[in-house]
Amino acid sequence: MTIKTKRRADYMPPAFTISDVKMDVVLHPTAARITSYLTVKRLGNHHEKLILDGEKLVLNSVKIDGKITQDYEQTDSSLSIPNVPNSFQLEVITTIDPENNKALEGLYLSSGVYCTQCEAEGFRRITYFLDRPDVLATYEVTLHGNKNKYPTLLANGNPIARGEGDNGSHWVTWQDPHPKPCYLFAMVAGDFDVLTDEYTTTSGRKVALELYVDKGKKARGPFALESLKRAMKWDEDTYGLEYDLDIYMIVAVDFFNMGAMENKGLNIFNSKFVLADQNSATDEDFFNVESVIAHEYFHNWTGNRVTCRDWFQLSLKEGLTVFRDQQFSADMTSPLSNRIKHVRVMREHQFAEDASAMSHPIRPDEVMEMNNFYTVTVYDKGAEVIRMLHTLLGKKKFRKGMDEYFRRHDGQAVTCDDFVAAMQSVTELDLSHFALWYSQSGTPLITVSHQYDETAKRMSVTLSQHTPKTADQSVKRPLFMPVAFDCIDSKGNHYQDDEQRVKNNMLLLNEPSVTLQFSDVTSALIPVVLGNFSAPAKVKNPLPSEDLLAIFRFARDAFNRWDALQQLYDWCIEQYALGKPEAVTASIWDGLKEVVEREAQNHELLGECLVIPSFETLCQSRSLVDVEQLRQARRAFCQDFAQELATPLLTVYKNIHTGDYEYTLEAVNARRCRNVVLNHLARLPQGQELVCKQFNSSDNMTDTMGALKAAQHGDKEQFEKLLASFEQQWREEPLVLDKWFALHATQERDDILSHITLLREHPQFSIGNPNRVRALIGSFAFYNTAGFHAIDGSGYKFVTDYLLMLDKTNPQVAARIVTPLTQWQNYAPVYQEKMKVQLGRLLNEKGLSRDLFEKVSKSLAYDTPSQ
Ligand code: B3K
Ligand code: ZN
């Protein structure tokens, strides 16, 4: 198969532009008719033909300035029209098949709802167009549909006319006055329940808010609407940014490839990120609803008003918008647990991506299938890069830079360089070195070494940085990064370096290495590095357990305190893996007990500190992982942890009284801490009763799921019983049942594959619904370490068999789930070989999608780079 790779360096401005679009859409399940009238203009002095993108379209007719023409050429993916005037009206009529559109890109019909997904390149599946983000047009869209089946007809902007048609049909015309790229186009038709509200902006504009949900789900909508209002207010207060249309609509649908989409004025959401109430949603679900609602709203400025010139610039909008939603969530909840959440994503997923064949900078250079680049690198590492800018410039200047960015570029399609240039204009700091973060991939490693000279009473600490080669780049340069730094002694005193290179606890590391000197110190100091995860780096700072416990006690930075324990757990698990559990001495256990006792009242910190690093995180500080050995080591450590700390853990559990459910910061932290503790206690005989009691008395989904998840570590029969009772209660609620599917999929059991096969027959499971597929198959591939990595290769084969099937209908979701398989290089050769066999099967498949082809072929071509 030959698939074209697109390169960032090949960017050419468009030869034509389209300034106005009028569309007439007659909905029909298998033959929807789209008539588009485009105002087209040649850009510059040339005689090239007009080439429009289009896929899976049946072309009915083409007219230029009102006259039918046959003078065009069609391919699978384009329509070329030669000899067009410099400026003209183009009318194109096409027919499409929404019902059989199972890829969920373009216009599709699922569960009786028509909806669209156009980012990145889905608009070309609706009509022929210049489907690229630097072509901005205004849109007027008329939708026709059956009035009974589709009483609601929506598109971007404001409704300007409506009427009745023949045979029980009706129509609505929508106008969006803001020029936009076609990826922000949206239409919806269906029969919904609607929640309405109103928001008045600081400058007095009244905005109607409308939230469309499935019939009968209205009671689960208010939290999303409240979140929207909080986001609107926050963006005004924090960035001075107001909404710019009279109406803001959100539609929740069940069939959606990702979380949500920021279409102008008409966001479309996966219902998972809209619907929430205490019975059916966990605290984490509530959190996610609020943050995704905010994320899509924030895109209105960072993405929609200022958009991307080309898709290589995706991080321009995504990195920035993730950073903004992170700031918002931290303000709405609490900075510490938020920061830990981001770091977990970076360590579990982004570092793994950097180490894999899919490694790419936050602004990629080469792409085969754009949908493959909505990655943790572009999004989350992208947000880390913006965060570093925020750290370097400070809050005020960062805001000034943002103001300047909007002043310069409102209404334009721009690049990451334009963003950095706007930031540069407000600071003395030279950002040219910093900008390397946009083009260099890979995870930098900061190595800390130190020496104490007892006679001279001097301590020196050296920090050096090194970015290992990645699949896409073999030469790496030192980066410019802010490294939060502190030096303490074992009693908790803080020290300043002689030359004061550390200012306000921050060291600017822009060379391969830097050495700090500390004079007149009477004992060896403990370097505390990368507070608040000030740069997206790995740190190697091997410290003995007593120093890690001292950091936990005395460091100023709460993230450092949490991280010291993570490092300690990682070290302990390594001792177990080496067959030396006794290296985890009584004094270490005592230190950990003290942590629990000392922080018993600090539910937020304690809850986080009692989470043992996940298997995936542990993999990132190791290479050629022997899966079985590491998994057993982690399990044995968790078991001993529960046993050794049983008494203080039990006390914490019993002392946390959460009362009636409310979604407040305090209550969330208390429930979280209690459930983390229960998860440990469930490994002990005395934990069984607690689990059962909590499950039976819970008045909310958080505690129910807390009990259920804990139960899997205890008695198998009891766990099965609880699972069955959960299913009984929620069998009609697929969104809730997804939690149940995921729990099944991550179970450690010998018959896991036949078990999942059985679940695929569950009345609520459907291969056509991405949420179900992610819950059952995705959870297995990503998180069932024992099952997926079964030494006979059966787990890999199972996932591959499924992907071969899924790829035929939904390549986007298939390409997500293949990720763990493509990261074979992290595991010991016995696993690698078996993973590669399955990747080979995928590659040999006739008609494999571009999505899978890109990831699989890169993965198989990957040679582990020597450092
Ligand atoms: N911009 C969309 C993601 C589109 C993904 C296309 N495969 C949602 C978001 O990041 O806000
Ligand atoms: Zn986004």
PDB file of N, CA and C and ligand atoms in Angstrom, residues 105 117-120 183 257-262 292 295-296 299 314 317-318 321-322 370-372 374 379 812 816, ligand 1:
ATOM      1  N   GLU A 105     -17.481  10.038  10.871  1.00  0.00           N
ATOM      2  CA  GLU A 105     -16.829  11.253  10.372  1.00  0.00           C
ATOM      3  C   GLU A 105     -17.677  11.798   9.253  1.00  0.00           C
ATOM      4  N   GLN A 117     -19.214  15.267  12.373  1.00  0.00           N
ATOM      5  CA  GLN A 117     -17.886  15.476  12.960  1.00  0.00           C
ATOM      6  C   GLN A 117     -16.962  15.817  11.799  1.00  0.00           C
ATOM      7  N   CYS A 118     -16.469  17.029  11.775  1.00  0.00           N
ATOM      8  CA  CYS A 118     -15.679  17.467  10.621  1.00  0.00           C
ATOM      9  C   CYS A 118     -14.187  17.596  10.903  1.00  0.00           C
ATOM     10  N   GLU A 119     -13.771  17.815  12.146  1.00  0.00           N
ATOM     11  CA  GLU A 119     -12.341  17.884  12.401  1.00  0.00           C
ATOM     12  C   GLU A 119     -11.781  16.462  12.406  1.00  0.00           C
ATOM     13  N   ALA A 120     -10.629  16.206  11.768  1.00  0.00           N
ATOM     14  CA  ALA A 120      -9.837  17.169  11.059  1.00  0.00           C
ATOM     15  C   ALA A 120     -10.319  17.323   9.603  1.00  0.00           C
ATOM     16  N   TYR A 183     -13.725  22.805   9.336  1.00  0.00           N
ATOM     17  CA  TYR A 183     -13.696  21.760  10.363  1.00  0.00           C
ATOM     18  C   TYR A 183     -14.581  22.122  11.546  1.00  0.00           C
ATOM     19  N   ASN A 257     -16.698   9.541  18.363  1.00  0.00           N
ATOM     20  CA  ASN A 257     -15.357   8.957  18.352  1.00  0.00           C
ATOM     21  C   ASN A 257     -14.449   9.455  19.466  1.00  0.00           C
ATOM     22  N   MET A 258     -14.735  10.682  19.961  1.00  0.00           N
ATOM     23  CA  MET A 258     -13.836  11.173  21.020  1.00  0.00           C
ATOM     24  C   MET A 258     -14.661  11.835  22.112  1.00  0.00           C
ATOM     25  N   GLY A 259     -14.102  12.827  22.782  1.00  0.00           N
ATOM     26  CA  GLY A 259     -14.788  13.441  23.915  1.00  0.00           C
ATOM     27  C   GLY A 259     -15.847  14.440  23.497  1.00  0.00           C
ATOM     28  N   ALA A 260     -15.442  15.386  22.656  1.00  0.00           N
ATOM     29  CA  ALA A 260     -16.357  16.455  22.281  1.00  0.00           C
ATOM     30  C   ALA A 260     -15.747  17.260  21.149  1.00  0.00           C
ATOM     31  N   MET A 261     -16.555  18.174  20.572  1.00  0.00           N
ATOM     32  CA  MET A 261     -16.060  18.954  19.443  1.00  0.00           C
ATOM     33  C   MET A 261     -16.568  20.388  19.536  1.00  0.00           C
ATOM     34  N   GLU A 262     -15.625  21.309  19.324  1.00  0.00           N
ATOM     35  CA  GLU A 262     -15.880  22.724  19.582  1.00  0.00           C
ATOM     36  C   GLU A 262     -16.527  23.487  18.430  1.00  0.00           C
ATOM     37  N   VAL A 292     -14.214  19.196  30.315  1.00  0.00           N
ATOM     38  CA  VAL A 292     -14.409  19.104  28.855  1.00  0.00           C
ATOM     39  C   VAL A 292     -15.354  20.215  28.377  1.00  0.00           C
ATOM     40  N   HIS A 295     -13.155  23.145  28.236  1.00  0.00           N
ATOM     41  CA  HIS A 295     -12.195  23.026  27.133  1.00  0.00           C
ATOM     42  C   HIS A 295     -12.845  23.448  25.812  1.00  0.00           C
ATOM     43  N   GLU A 296     -14.003  22.903  25.516  1.00  0.00           N
ATOM     44  CA  GLU A 296     -14.649  23.222  24.237  1.00  0.00           C
ATOM     45  C   GLU A 296     -15.068  24.692  24.213  1.00  0.00           C
ATOM     46  N   HIS A 299     -12.125  26.927  23.446  1.00  0.00           N
ATOM     47  CA  HIS A 299     -11.726  26.885  22.035  1.00  0.00           C
ATOM     48  C   HIS A 299     -12.337  28.035  21.239  1.00  0.00           C
ATOM     49  N   LEU A 314      -1.563  21.934  15.065  1.00  0.00           N
ATOM     50  CA  LEU A 314      -2.677  21.582  15.955  1.00  0.00           C
ATOM     51  C   LEU A 314      -2.460  22.006  17.415  1.00  0.00           C
ATOM     52  N   LYS A 317      -3.783  25.312  18.988  1.00  0.00           N
ATOM     53  CA  LYS A 317      -5.079  25.419  19.667  1.00  0.00           C
ATOM     54  C   LYS A 317      -5.237  24.392  20.777  1.00  0.00           C
ATOM     55  N   GLU A 318      -4.693  23.182  20.586  1.00  0.00           N
ATOM     56  CA  GLU A 318      -4.968  22.143  21.581  1.00  0.00           C
ATOM     57  C   GLU A 318      -4.089  22.278  22.830  1.00  0.00           C
ATOM     58  N   THR A 321      -5.356  25.276  24.665  1.00  0.00           N
ATOM     59  CA  THR A 321      -6.685  25.113  25.269  1.00  0.00           C
ATOM     60  C   THR A 321      -6.636  24.107  26.419  1.00  0.00           C
ATOM     61  N   VAL A 322      -5.815  23.085  26.301  1.00  0.00           N
ATOM     62  CA  VAL A 322      -5.672  22.164  27.442  1.00  0.00           C
ATOM     63  C   VAL A 322      -5.080  22.928  28.630  1.00  0.00           C
ATOM     64  N   MET A 370      -4.157  12.539   9.671  1.00  0.00           N
ATOM     65  CA  MET A 370      -4.179  13.575  10.720  1.00  0.00           C
ATOM     66  C   MET A 370      -4.838  13.089  11.997  1.00  0.00           C
ATOM     67  N   ASN A 371      -5.874  12.261  11.874  1.00  0.00           N
ATOM     68  CA  ASN A 371      -6.553  11.816  13.097  1.00  0.00           C
ATOM     69  C   ASN A 371      -5.617  11.076  14.050  1.00  0.00           C
ATOM     70  N   ASN A 372      -4.503  10.591  13.545  1.00  0.00           N
ATOM     71  CA  ASN A 372      -3.540   9.915  14.428  1.00  0.00           C
ATOM     72  C   ASN A 372      -2.730  10.901  15.271  1.00  0.00           C
ATOM     73  N   TYR A 374      -3.970  13.478  17.145  1.00  0.00           N
ATOM     74  CA  TYR A 374      -4.669  14.049  18.307  1.00  0.00           C
ATOM     75  C   TYR A 374      -4.139  13.285  19.521  1.00  0.00           C
ATOM     76  N   TYR A 379      -1.477  17.355  22.688  1.00  0.00           N
ATOM     77  CA  TYR A 379      -2.379  17.929  23.700  1.00  0.00           C
ATOM     78  C   TYR A 379      -1.650  18.191  25.020  1.00  0.00           C
ATOM     79  N   GLN A 812     -10.704   5.134  13.091  1.00  0.00           N
ATOM     80  CA  GLN A 812     -10.179   6.075  14.090  1.00  0.00           C
ATOM     81  C   GLN A 812     -10.071   5.436  15.472  1.00  0.00           C
ATOM     82  N   ARG A 816      -6.654   4.044  17.810  1.00  0.00           N
ATOM     83  CA  ARG A 816      -6.389   4.391  19.219  1.00  0.00           C
ATOM     84  C   ARG A 816      -6.028   3.131  19.993  1.00  0.00           C
TER      85      ARG A 816
HETATM   86  N1  B3K B   1     -10.941  19.353  18.554  1.00  0.00           N
HETATM   87  C1  B3K B   1     -11.586  18.155  18.948  1.00  0.00           C
HETATM   88  C2  B3K B   1     -10.862  16.918  18.562  1.00  0.00           C
HETATM   89  C3  B3K B   1     -11.056  16.488  17.165  1.00  0.00           C
HETATM   90  C4  B3K B   1     -10.462  15.136  16.941  1.00  0.00           C
HETATM   91  C5  B3K B   1     -10.505  14.733  15.533  1.00  0.00           C
HETATM   92  N2  B3K B   1     -10.083  13.363  15.360  1.00  0.00           N
HETATM   93  C6  B3K B   1     -11.876  18.122  20.407  1.00  0.00           C
HETATM   94  C7  B3K B   1     -11.010  18.948  21.250  1.00  0.00           C
HETATM   95  O1  B3K B   1      -9.816  18.786  21.349  1.00  0.00           O
HETATM   96  O2  B3K B   1     -11.521  19.862  21.833  1.00  0.00           O
END
